[in-house]
Amino acid sequence: EIVMTQSPATLSVSPGERATLSCRASQSVGGDLSWYQQKPGQAPRLLIYGTSTRATGVPARFSGSGSGTEFTLTISSLQSEDFAVYYCQQYNNWPPITFGQGTRLEIK
Amino acid sequence: EVQLLESGGDLVQPGGSLRLSCAASGITFTNSAMTWVRQAPGKGLEWVSTIDKSGSRTYYADSVKGRFTISRDDSKNTLYLQMDSLRVEDTALYYCAKPSLGAMRFQYWGQGTLLSVSS
C-alpha cells in the first residue's frame, strides 16, 4: 500500500499571501496525483489531477507540481473561499486508492 | 448536469447490516466505474470500494473486505454498497464518486449518506 503523508497538518496564512502544501508518497506514484479541496459540510472537490492539471472551473491561482514521491499544491494569493481542508490522493498503484490525512488551511 | 444521490444511511447496531444506494444521473452509467469513499466524523477520506463498468471486477479496502459488497444495477443507474457485520469503526459519511475514464481520480461526488454504528 502506498502511504500518502501531507504536511503541515495545519497551515495558517493571511489572505493575499501564498500557501504551499506538501504531499509525500511512500513510493513513486509517477504523475498520478490529485488534490481535493473540502469545505465544512461539503463533498470533496477535485482541484488538480495528473500532478499539475487544473480541473474544470478551478482558478489559475491553484497550481500543482512534483513527481515521483514529492508533490506540492500552491495557492498563489489566498482568497477567503480558499480556507478549507486539502487532500492529496494517489491513483498510480491501486488497490488501495490512498489519500493523505489532509492539511487544514486556516486564516492567520 | 451530473448528480450522484446517496441514500440508505441509518443508525445500526454493531453486527448489523445495511445497504447504501447511489442513484446517478447526467452520466453514461454503463460506461462508468464507480467508487465508495467514506469519511469518519472529523477525519480524512478513506477509499472503501470500486466496481468496474461491467460489474465483473470489484475491489475493496482491507478494512471492509469480506464484510462489504459493492454492486450495480445499470437498468436503474444505481450503485449499491451492502454492508454486513458492521462495526463501530464503520461509522462515517459514505460518498459515492465517479472516477474519470481510465484513471481513479474523482471529478464527481455525491453529498454523502451517514452511517452510524452504535449500541
PDB file of C-alpha atoms in Angstrom:
ATOM      1  CA  GLU A   1       0.000   0.000   0.000  1.00  0.00           C
ATOM      2  CA  ILE A   2       1.256   3.472  -0.878  1.00  0.00           C
ATOM      3  CA  VAL A   3       1.088   5.745   2.148  1.00  0.00           C
ATOM      4  CA  MET A   4       0.471   9.423   1.470  1.00  0.00           C
ATOM      5  CA  THR A   5       1.774  11.902   4.035  1.00  0.00           C
ATOM      6  CA  GLN A   6       0.754  15.550   3.984  1.00  0.00           C
ATOM      7  CA  SER A   7       2.456  18.425   5.710  1.00  0.00           C
ATOM      8  CA  PRO A   8       1.851  20.514   7.602  1.00  0.00           C
ATOM      9  CA  ALA A   9      -1.291  19.294   9.334  1.00  0.00           C
ATOM     10  CA  THR A  10      -2.422  22.891   9.739  1.00  0.00           C
ATOM     11  CA  LEU A  11      -1.226  25.921   7.839  1.00  0.00           C
ATOM     12  CA  SER A  12      -2.054  29.468   8.917  1.00  0.00           C
ATOM     13  CA  VAL A  13      -1.789  32.049   6.159  1.00  0.00           C
ATOM     14  CA  SER A  14      -3.104  35.566   5.690  1.00  0.00           C
ATOM     15  CA  PRO A  15      -5.440  36.404   2.800  1.00  0.00           C
ATOM     16  CA  GLY A  16      -3.496  37.531  -0.228  1.00  0.00           C
ATOM     17  CA  GLU A  17      -0.427  35.521   0.719  1.00  0.00           C
ATOM     18  CA  ARG A  18       0.888  32.345  -0.874  1.00  0.00           C
ATOM     19  CA  ALA A  19       0.203  28.916   0.588  1.00  0.00           C
ATOM     20  CA  THR A  20       2.329  25.868  -0.106  1.00  0.00           C
ATOM     21  CA  LEU A  21       1.055  22.423   0.847  1.00  0.00           C
ATOM     22  CA  SER A  22       3.147  19.274   0.595  1.00  0.00           C
ATOM     23  CA  CYS A  23       2.353  15.637  -0.069  1.00  0.00           C
ATOM     24  CA  ARG A  24       4.818  12.771   0.038  1.00  0.00           C
ATOM     25  CA  ALA A  25       4.247   9.237  -1.222  1.00  0.00           C
ATOM     26  CA  SER A  26       5.929   6.208   0.351  1.00  0.00           C
ATOM     27  CA  GLN A  27       6.890   5.047  -3.141  1.00  0.00           C
ATOM     28  CA  SER A  28       6.739   6.563  -6.580  1.00  0.00           C
ATOM     29  CA  VAL A  29       3.294   7.320  -7.973  1.00  0.00           C
ATOM     30  CA  GLY A  30       4.650   8.766 -11.204  1.00  0.00           C
ATOM     31  CA  GLY A  31       2.435  11.715 -12.008  1.00  0.00           C
ATOM     32  CA  ASP A  32      -0.800  10.091 -10.818  1.00  0.00           C
ATOM     33  CA  LEU A  33      -1.527  12.521  -8.042  1.00  0.00           C
ATOM     34  CA  SER A  34      -4.672  14.536  -7.391  1.00  0.00           C
ATOM     35  CA  TRP A  35      -5.584  17.299  -4.957  1.00  0.00           C
ATOM     36  CA  TYR A  36      -9.016  17.886  -3.455  1.00  0.00           C
ATOM     37  CA  GLN A  37     -10.499  20.764  -1.510  1.00  0.00           C
ATOM     38  CA  GLN A  38     -13.136  20.119   1.136  1.00  0.00           C
ATOM     39  CA  LYS A  39     -15.142  22.757   2.950  1.00  0.00           C
ATOM     40  CA  PRO A  40     -17.258  22.029   6.035  1.00  0.00           C
ATOM     41  CA  GLY A  41     -20.440  20.160   5.209  1.00  0.00           C
ATOM     42  CA  GLN A  42     -19.453  19.689   1.576  1.00  0.00           C
ATOM     43  CA  ALA A  43     -18.161  16.835  -0.536  1.00  0.00           C
ATOM     44  CA  PRO A  44     -14.573  16.999  -1.725  1.00  0.00           C
ATOM     45  CA  ARG A  45     -13.913  18.958  -4.896  1.00  0.00           C
ATOM     46  CA  LEU A  46     -11.289  17.873  -7.393  1.00  0.00           C
ATOM     47  CA  LEU A  47      -8.781  20.699  -7.901  1.00  0.00           C
ATOM     48  CA  ILE A  48      -5.760  19.165  -9.604  1.00  0.00           C
ATOM     49  CA  TYR A  49      -5.112  15.856 -11.349  1.00  0.00           C
ATOM     50  CA  GLY A  50      -2.117  14.379 -13.079  1.00  0.00           C
ATOM     51  CA  THR A  51       0.045  16.383 -10.638  1.00  0.00           C
ATOM     52  CA  SER A  52      -0.477  19.725 -12.361  1.00  0.00           C
ATOM     53  CA  THR A  53      -3.664  19.843 -14.467  1.00  0.00           C
ATOM     54  CA  ARG A  54      -6.408  22.011 -13.065  1.00  0.00           C
ATOM     55  CA  ALA A  55      -9.872  20.517 -13.086  1.00  0.00           C
ATOM     56  CA  THR A  56     -12.686  22.324 -14.868  1.00  0.00           C
ATOM     57  CA  GLY A  57     -13.514  25.649 -13.288  1.00  0.00           C
ATOM     58  CA  VAL A  58     -10.564  25.744 -10.899  1.00  0.00           C
ATOM     59  CA  PRO A  59      -8.981  29.204 -10.684  1.00  0.00           C
ATOM     60  CA  ALA A  60      -5.472  29.723 -12.014  1.00  0.00           C
ATOM     61  CA  ARG A  61      -4.186  30.660  -8.555  1.00  0.00           C
ATOM     62  CA  PHE A  62      -4.154  26.921  -7.797  1.00  0.00           C
ATOM     63  CA  SER A  63      -1.161  25.054  -9.180  1.00  0.00           C
ATOM     64  CA  GLY A  64       0.360  21.654  -8.642  1.00  0.00           C
ATOM     65  CA  SER A  65       3.875  20.394  -9.130  1.00  0.00           C
ATOM     66  CA  GLY A  66       6.173  17.488  -8.354  1.00  0.00           C
ATOM     67  CA  SER A  67       6.786  13.955  -9.472  1.00  0.00           C
ATOM     68  CA  GLY A  68       7.603  10.546  -8.103  1.00  0.00           C
ATOM     69  CA  THR A  69       7.205  10.892  -4.362  1.00  0.00           C
ATOM     70  CA  GLU A  70       7.166  14.638  -3.676  1.00  0.00           C
ATOM     71  CA  PHE A  71       4.283  16.900  -4.635  1.00  0.00           C
ATOM     72  CA  THR A  72       3.191  20.439  -3.901  1.00  0.00           C
ATOM     73  CA  LEU A  73      -0.054  22.367  -4.130  1.00  0.00           C
ATOM     74  CA  THR A  74       0.446  26.113  -4.297  1.00  0.00           C
ATOM     75  CA  ILE A  75      -2.236  28.731  -3.910  1.00  0.00           C
ATOM     76  CA  SER A  76      -0.683  31.921  -5.155  1.00  0.00           C
ATOM     77  CA  SER A  77      -2.848  34.564  -3.471  1.00  0.00           C
ATOM     78  CA  LEU A  78      -5.277  33.249  -0.907  1.00  0.00           C
ATOM     79  CA  GLN A  79      -8.881  34.271  -1.148  1.00  0.00           C
ATOM     80  CA  SER A  80     -11.365  33.914   1.692  1.00  0.00           C
ATOM     81  CA  GLU A  81     -13.047  30.984  -0.041  1.00  0.00           C
ATOM     82  CA  ASP A  82      -9.793  29.007  -0.158  1.00  0.00           C
ATOM     83  CA  PHE A  83      -9.683  28.309   3.555  1.00  0.00           C
ATOM     84  CA  ALA A  84     -10.553  24.634   3.731  1.00  0.00           C
ATOM     85  CA  VAL A  85      -9.026  21.188   4.131  1.00  0.00           C
ATOM     86  CA  TYR A  86      -6.924  19.860   1.261  1.00  0.00           C
ATOM     87  CA  TYR A  87      -6.235  16.206   0.494  1.00  0.00           C
ATOM     88  CA  CYS A  88      -3.826  14.574  -1.903  1.00  0.00           C
ATOM     89  CA  GLN A  89      -4.626  11.201  -3.468  1.00  0.00           C
ATOM     90  CA  GLN A  90      -2.599   8.728  -5.493  1.00  0.00           C
ATOM     91  CA  TYR A  91      -4.097   6.575  -8.208  1.00  0.00           C
ATOM     92  CA  ASN A  92      -0.988   5.102  -9.719  1.00  0.00           C
ATOM     93  CA  ASN A  93      -0.927   1.824  -7.852  1.00  0.00           C
ATOM     94  CA  TRP A  94      -4.214   0.527  -6.554  1.00  0.00           C
ATOM     95  CA  PRO A  95      -5.987  -1.047  -4.843  1.00  0.00           C
ATOM     96  CA  PRO A  96      -5.954   0.540  -2.464  1.00  0.00           C
ATOM     97  CA  ILE A  97      -6.516   4.097  -3.617  1.00  0.00           C
ATOM     98  CA  THR A  98      -4.952   6.188  -0.879  1.00  0.00           C
ATOM     99  CA  PHE A  99      -5.437   9.700   0.411  1.00  0.00           C
ATOM    100  CA  GLY A 100      -3.246  11.844   2.576  1.00  0.00           C
ATOM    101  CA  GLN A 101      -4.544  12.745   6.013  1.00  0.00           C
ATOM    102  CA  GLY A 102      -5.260  16.313   4.949  1.00  0.00           C
ATOM    103  CA  THR A 103      -3.906  19.807   5.535  1.00  0.00           C
ATOM    104  CA  ARG A 104      -6.191  22.341   7.170  1.00  0.00           C
ATOM    105  CA  LEU A 105      -5.610  25.800   5.692  1.00  0.00           C
ATOM    106  CA  GLU A 106      -6.750  28.437   8.150  1.00  0.00           C
ATOM    107  CA  ILE A 107      -6.841  32.191   8.260  1.00  0.00           C
ATOM    108  CA  LYS A 108      -3.936  33.779  10.092  1.00  0.00           C
TER     109      LYS A 108
ATOM    110  CA  GLU B   1     -25.586  18.060 -15.013  1.00  0.00           C
ATOM    111  CA  VAL B   2     -24.064  15.123 -13.187  1.00  0.00           C
ATOM    112  CA  GLN B   3     -25.846  14.135  -9.991  1.00  0.00           C
ATOM    113  CA  LEU B   4     -24.969  11.389  -7.562  1.00  0.00           C
ATOM    114  CA  LEU B   5     -27.540  10.942  -4.824  1.00  0.00           C
ATOM    115  CA  GLU B   6     -26.739   8.611  -1.963  1.00  0.00           C
ATOM    116  CA  SER B   7     -29.347   7.186   0.364  1.00  0.00           C
ATOM    117  CA  GLY B   8     -29.826   4.460   2.942  1.00  0.00           C
ATOM    118  CA  GLY B   9     -27.731   5.752   5.799  1.00  0.00           C
ATOM    119  CA  ASP B  10     -29.065   4.983   9.251  1.00  0.00           C
ATOM    120  CA  LEU B  11     -28.269   4.122  12.864  1.00  0.00           C
ATOM    121  CA  VAL B  12     -27.402   0.431  13.136  1.00  0.00           C
ATOM    122  CA  GLN B  13     -26.261  -1.769  15.990  1.00  0.00           C
ATOM    123  CA  PRO B  14     -22.855  -3.452  15.860  1.00  0.00           C
ATOM    124  CA  GLY B  15     -23.104  -6.680  13.915  1.00  0.00           C
ATOM    125  CA  GLY B  16     -25.999  -5.383  11.865  1.00  0.00           C
ATOM    126  CA  SER B  17     -26.403  -4.867   8.132  1.00  0.00           C
ATOM    127  CA  LEU B  18     -27.377  -2.023   5.851  1.00  0.00           C
ATOM    128  CA  ARG B  19     -27.454  -1.298   2.147  1.00  0.00           C
ATOM    129  CA  LEU B  20     -26.499   2.073   0.734  1.00  0.00           C
ATOM    130  CA  SER B  21     -27.604   3.267  -2.685  1.00  0.00           C
ATOM    131  CA  CYS B  22     -26.292   5.883  -5.067  1.00  0.00           C
ATOM    132  CA  ALA B  23     -28.550   6.999  -7.899  1.00  0.00           C
ATOM    133  CA  ALA B  24     -26.671   8.533 -10.803  1.00  0.00           C
ATOM    134  CA  SER B  25     -27.922  10.911 -13.448  1.00  0.00           C
ATOM    135  CA  GLY B  26     -26.270  13.022 -16.104  1.00  0.00           C
ATOM    136  CA  ILE B  27     -23.659  10.363 -16.845  1.00  0.00           C
ATOM    137  CA  THR B  28     -23.478   7.305 -19.032  1.00  0.00           C
ATOM    138  CA  PHE B  29     -23.646   4.968 -16.078  1.00  0.00           C
ATOM    139  CA  THR B  30     -22.932   1.842 -18.086  1.00  0.00           C
ATOM    140  CA  ASN B  31     -19.566   3.288 -19.168  1.00  0.00           C
ATOM    141  CA  SER B  32     -18.550   4.283 -15.665  1.00  0.00           C
ATOM    142  CA  ALA B  33     -16.617   2.552 -12.960  1.00  0.00           C
ATOM    143  CA  MET B  34     -17.934   3.701  -9.586  1.00  0.00           C
ATOM    144  CA  THR B  35     -16.465   4.049  -6.127  1.00  0.00           C
ATOM    145  CA  TRP B  36     -17.421   4.446  -2.482  1.00  0.00           C
ATOM    146  CA  VAL B  37     -15.313   6.681  -0.246  1.00  0.00           C
ATOM    147  CA  ARG B  38     -16.036   7.261   3.433  1.00  0.00           C
ATOM    148  CA  GLN B  39     -15.173   9.880   5.996  1.00  0.00           C
ATOM    149  CA  ALA B  40     -15.423   9.227   9.704  1.00  0.00           C
ATOM    150  CA  PRO B  41     -16.540  12.204  11.804  1.00  0.00           C
ATOM    151  CA  GLY B  42     -13.752  14.771  11.919  1.00  0.00           C
ATOM    152  CA  LYS B  43     -11.391  12.506   9.974  1.00  0.00           C
ATOM    153  CA  GLY B  44      -9.972  12.224   6.490  1.00  0.00           C
ATOM    154  CA  LEU B  45     -11.070  10.436   3.349  1.00  0.00           C
ATOM    155  CA  GLU B  46     -10.843   6.655   3.088  1.00  0.00           C
ATOM    156  CA  TRP B  47     -11.382   4.684  -0.113  1.00  0.00           C
ATOM    157  CA  VAL B  48     -13.797   1.815   0.502  1.00  0.00           C
ATOM    158  CA  SER B  49     -14.584   0.012  -2.745  1.00  0.00           C
ATOM    159  CA  THR B  50     -14.642   0.283  -6.522  1.00  0.00           C
ATOM    160  CA  ILE B  51     -16.582  -1.598  -9.166  1.00  0.00           C
ATOM    161  CA  ASP B  52     -15.643  -1.580 -12.841  1.00  0.00           C
ATOM    162  CA  LYS B  53     -18.055  -0.566 -15.562  1.00  0.00           C
ATOM    163  CA  SER B  54     -19.053  -4.122 -16.355  1.00  0.00           C
ATOM    164  CA  GLY B  55     -19.594  -5.090 -12.736  1.00  0.00           C
ATOM    165  CA  SER B  56     -17.286  -8.056 -13.151  1.00  0.00           C
ATOM    166  CA  ARG B  57     -14.389  -6.670 -11.137  1.00  0.00           C
ATOM    167  CA  THR B  58     -14.669  -5.349  -7.629  1.00  0.00           C
ATOM    168  CA  TYR B  59     -12.050  -4.021  -5.254  1.00  0.00           C
ATOM    169  CA  TYR B  60     -12.160  -3.441  -1.512  1.00  0.00           C
ATOM    170  CA  ALA B  61     -10.159  -1.823   1.240  1.00  0.00           C
ATOM    171  CA  ASP B  62      -8.744  -4.379   3.654  1.00  0.00           C
ATOM    172  CA  SER B  63     -10.828  -2.786   6.416  1.00  0.00           C
ATOM    173  CA  VAL B  64     -14.079  -3.862   4.745  1.00  0.00           C
ATOM    174  CA  LYS B  65     -13.073  -6.914   2.719  1.00  0.00           C
ATOM    175  CA  GLY B  66     -15.334  -9.863   3.417  1.00  0.00           C
ATOM    176  CA  ARG B  67     -17.975  -7.670   5.057  1.00  0.00           C
ATOM    177  CA  PHE B  68     -18.985  -5.194   2.338  1.00  0.00           C
ATOM    178  CA  THR B  69     -20.200  -5.945  -1.182  1.00  0.00           C
ATOM    179  CA  ILE B  70     -20.339  -3.389  -3.967  1.00  0.00           C
ATOM    180  CA  SER B  71     -22.731  -3.919  -6.858  1.00  0.00           C
ATOM    181  CA  ARG B  72     -24.548  -2.024  -9.562  1.00  0.00           C
ATOM    182  CA  ASP B  73     -27.838  -2.104 -11.417  1.00  0.00           C
ATOM    183  CA  ASP B  74     -27.299  -0.476 -14.778  1.00  0.00           C
ATOM    184  CA  SER B  75     -31.030  -0.624 -15.570  1.00  0.00           C
ATOM    185  CA  LYS B  76     -31.578   1.736 -12.631  1.00  0.00           C
ATOM    186  CA  ASN B  77     -28.340   3.741 -12.923  1.00  0.00           C
ATOM    187  CA  THR B  78     -27.733   2.835  -9.309  1.00  0.00           C
ATOM    188  CA  LEU B  79     -24.707   1.792  -7.289  1.00  0.00           C
ATOM    189  CA  TYR B  80     -25.027  -0.176  -4.078  1.00  0.00           C
ATOM    190  CA  LEU B  81     -22.955  -0.995  -1.024  1.00  0.00           C
ATOM    191  CA  GLN B  82     -24.169  -3.910   1.051  1.00  0.00           C
ATOM    192  CA  MET B  83     -22.595  -3.681   4.485  1.00  0.00           C
ATOM    193  CA  ASP B  84     -22.691  -6.650   6.851  1.00  0.00           C
ATOM    194  CA  SER B  85     -21.114  -7.354  10.233  1.00  0.00           C
ATOM    195  CA  LEU B  86     -20.967  -3.641  10.891  1.00  0.00           C
ATOM    196  CA  ARG B  87     -18.536  -2.275  13.444  1.00  0.00           C
ATOM    197  CA  VAL B  88     -18.439   0.946  15.415  1.00  0.00           C
ATOM    198  CA  GLU B  89     -15.444   1.999  13.317  1.00  0.00           C
ATOM    199  CA  ASP B  90     -17.586   1.858  10.161  1.00  0.00           C
ATOM    200  CA  THR B  91     -19.386   4.982  11.373  1.00  0.00           C
ATOM    201  CA  ALA B  92     -18.864   7.561   8.637  1.00  0.00           C
ATOM    202  CA  LEU B  93     -20.326   9.656   5.905  1.00  0.00           C
ATOM    203  CA  TYR B  94     -20.322   7.483   2.790  1.00  0.00           C
ATOM    204  CA  TYR B  95     -19.810   9.182  -0.556  1.00  0.00           C
ATOM    205  CA  CYS B  96     -20.219   7.680  -3.967  1.00  0.00           C
ATOM    206  CA  ALA B  97     -17.841   9.060  -6.536  1.00  0.00           C
ATOM    207  CA  LYS B  98     -17.360   8.673 -10.253  1.00  0.00           C
ATOM    208  CA  PRO B  99     -13.814   8.181 -11.448  1.00  0.00           C
ATOM    209  CA  SER B 100     -12.575   9.732 -14.649  1.00  0.00           C
ATOM    210  CA  LEU B 101     -12.330   7.454 -17.645  1.00  0.00           C
ATOM    211  CA  GLY B 102      -9.181   5.402 -17.277  1.00  0.00           C
ATOM    212  CA  ALA B 103      -7.971   6.939 -14.046  1.00  0.00           C
ATOM    213  CA  MET B 104      -9.083   6.669 -10.446  1.00  0.00           C
ATOM    214  CA  ARG B 105      -9.425  10.383  -9.778  1.00  0.00           C
ATOM    215  CA  PHE B 106     -12.831  11.680  -8.765  1.00  0.00           C
ATOM    216  CA  GLN B 107     -14.407  14.592 -10.578  1.00  0.00           C
ATOM    217  CA  TYR B 108     -17.920  13.875  -9.347  1.00  0.00           C
ATOM    218  CA  TRP B 109     -19.089  13.206  -5.796  1.00  0.00           C
ATOM    219  CA  GLY B 110     -22.419  12.845  -4.112  1.00  0.00           C
ATOM    220  CA  GLN B 111     -23.267  14.663  -0.894  1.00  0.00           C
ATOM    221  CA  GLY B 112     -22.956  11.518   1.196  1.00  0.00           C
ATOM    222  CA  THR B 113     -25.160   9.408   3.417  1.00  0.00           C
ATOM    223  CA  LEU B 114     -24.439   8.916   7.109  1.00  0.00           C
ATOM    224  CA  LEU B 115     -23.967   5.530   8.711  1.00  0.00           C
ATOM    225  CA  SER B 116     -23.815   5.393  12.489  1.00  0.00           C
ATOM    226  CA  VAL B 117     -22.967   2.113  14.162  1.00  0.00           C
ATOM    227  CA  SER B 118     -23.696   2.171  17.850  1.00  0.00           C
ATOM    228  CA  SER B 119     -25.391   0.142  20.538  1.00  0.00           C
TER     229      SER B 119
END
